[in-house]
Amino acid sequence: MLVCKFGGSSLADAEQFKKVKEIILADKNRRYVIPSAPGKRGDGDEKVTDLLYEAAAARQVGSPFLHILERIRYRYERIAQDLQLDVPLEAEFTKIASTMMTGASRDYAASRGEYLNGLLLAEYLGFPFVDADRVIRFDKNGLLLEEETNSLIADTLSSLPNAVIPGFYGADEEGNIHTFSRGGSDISGALVARAVNADVYENWTDVTGFRMADPRIVPDAQYISSMTYRELRELSYMGASVLHEEAIFPVRRAGIPTNIRNTNDPKHPGTMIRHNADRQANEHIITGIAGHKGFSIITVEKDLMNSESGFGRRVLEAVEECGLNFEHLPTGIDTMCVVLNEKELRPHREQLVQRIVELTHPDSVTIHDHLALIATVGRGMVRNYGTAARLFSAISAQGISIRIIDQGSSELNIIVGVDEDDFDKAVKAIYDAFVRV
Ligand code: ASP
């Protein structure tokens, strides 16, 4: 059995709805469907969710917001008319307006995008509509109650051969609506996939899976046909964004693969993400390259640091006292480096340096800004000799100097830090060295 989540651009208008129906009808195993709210129909268009947030913000400050709801209604009405669907949109919008008027939360407003799209899609597919407020359970602070949710979905869907369950939101015990963070329909889909023990969680979007590098840097970057959840974690942490970061956990734990597919190119198999992926499945040693700019590196130097017990702990204590998270921790014999997010560090720079000095009495503390980190990820790297050498020589052949190197102990990735100005050039060089050979 397959659980299918469709993103906003896959359901942005009637034409897209038709493609979705074709996809669902093409395989009767596609039984449970999780829609997003209508997204952009092209450049310059608006996402319904953004409009709903705009309406909620206007209402909160006492400004008119009904005209924004009208714009949203028009989007749904066009879809309903084009597909000749009989959904009481007028009554729904009257209810949304009056609920917002009486002080409904921002989350309530935002969730209506998925709710209404769910109603339309259920009608269009002829599937029952199961409101997410019945099956996705949050606590009153908006924290997902995963086990409760799992039982609720499993119980509710066990008697339904198919259903449409809107993404992005759920409710607490008292019926108050809560949403996930932006892009959270991916999480809803993963929760449903886990609860019904799907064979595959299909995540339908407008790209044909993950690419080996950001196409804004490497325009013809190849698609990744297969990868592991661990590789995906590494790549998305470093910037590859196709799937919501939290969407992998429910399915990964349950051993369910996630398949990223393109609604506009349904024949393409997309990217399959599994717990264990076949080593031979990819043509190249590396799976992908990801990274981003905006890091700072703090270098603490002290002679004989290596024989001073508790030195590292004290440096990290200073980092923690400033409320900062560190990204990496490359260390040498007499030096220790802490890589931090530059923007987060900014308001705490002086305090942090001062605390490090007080706690560790170092010979020097220096901060180097404008660092970019690049992760080269691949489960195949561990088996291959010379991967690191190839990576470093590719970068140095471009005259780029490497500021830091960090190889995860899993040997799943090698991270290098370069100056921000060298970022694109370094990514291209790594791609060329491993893919264009
Ligand atoms: N519609 C919501 C958003 O735009 C959630 C989603 O699409 O996953 O963030």
Coordinates of N, CA and C and ligand atoms in Angstrom, one line a residue, residues 5-8 36-38 47-50 53 110 113-114 167-168 181-187 244, ligand 1:
K5 N 1.7 12.0 -0.6 CA 1.5 13.4 -0.2 C 1.7 14.2 -1.4
F6 N 0.9 15.2 -1.7 CA 1.0 16.1 -2.8 C 1.3 17.5 -2.3
G7 N 2.4 18.1 -2.8 CA 2.7 19.4 -2.4 C 1.8 20.5 -3.0
G8 N 2.1 21.7 -2.6 CA 1.2 22.9 -3.0 C 1.2 23.1 -4.5
S36 N -1.4 19.3 0.3 CA -1.0 20.6 0.8 C -2.1 21.6 0.3
A37 N -1.9 22.9 0.7 CA -2.8 23.9 0.2 C -2.3 24.3 -1.2
P38 N -3.2 25.0 -2.0 CA -2.7 25.4 -3.3 C -1.5 26.3 -3.2
K47 N 1.0 31.9 -2.7 CA 0.6 30.6 -2.1 C -0.6 30.9 -1.1
V48 N -1.6 30.0 -1.2 CA -2.7 30.2 -0.3 C -2.3 30.3 1.2
T49 N -1.4 29.5 1.6 CA -1.0 29.6 3.0 C -0.4 31.0 3.4
D50 N 0.4 31.5 2.4 CA 0.9 32.9 2.7 C -0.3 33.9 2.9
Y53 N -1.9 33.5 6.2 CA -1.1 34.1 7.3 C -1.3 35.7 7.2
A110 N -4.2 29.4 9.1 CA -3.2 28.8 8.2 C -3.7 27.4 7.8
G113 N -6.1 26.3 4.5 CA -5.6 26.0 3.1 C -5.6 24.6 2.8
E114 N -5.1 23.7 3.7 CA -5.1 22.3 3.5 C -6.5 21.7 3.7
G167 N -3.0 17.8 5.0 CA -1.7 17.9 5.7 C -1.6 19.1 6.6
F168 N -0.4 19.2 7.2 CA 0.0 20.5 7.9 C -0.6 20.7 9.3
S181 N 5.5 23.3 11.4 CA 6.2 24.5 10.8 C 6.0 24.4 9.3
R182 N 6.4 25.5 8.6 CA 6.1 25.6 7.1 C 6.6 24.3 6.4
G183 N 5.8 23.9 5.4 CA 6.2 22.7 4.7 C 5.8 21.4 5.4
G184 N 5.0 21.6 6.5 CA 4.8 20.5 7.4 C 3.8 19.4 6.9
S185 N 3.2 19.6 5.7 CA 2.4 18.5 5.2 C 3.2 17.2 5.0
D186 N 4.5 17.4 4.7 CA 5.4 16.3 4.6 C 5.4 15.4 5.8
I187 N 5.3 16.1 7.0 CA 5.3 15.4 8.3 C 4.0 14.6 8.4
H244 N 10.6 18.3 4.2 CA 10.7 18.9 5.5 C 11.7 18.0 6.4
Ligands
ASP1 N1 0.9 24.8 3.1 C1 1.9 24.8 4.1 C2 3.0 25.7 3.7 O1 3.0 26.4 2.7 C3 2.3 23.4 4.5 C4 2.8 22.6 3.3 O2 2.6 22.9 2.2 O3 3.5 21.6 3.6 O4 4.0 25.8 4.4

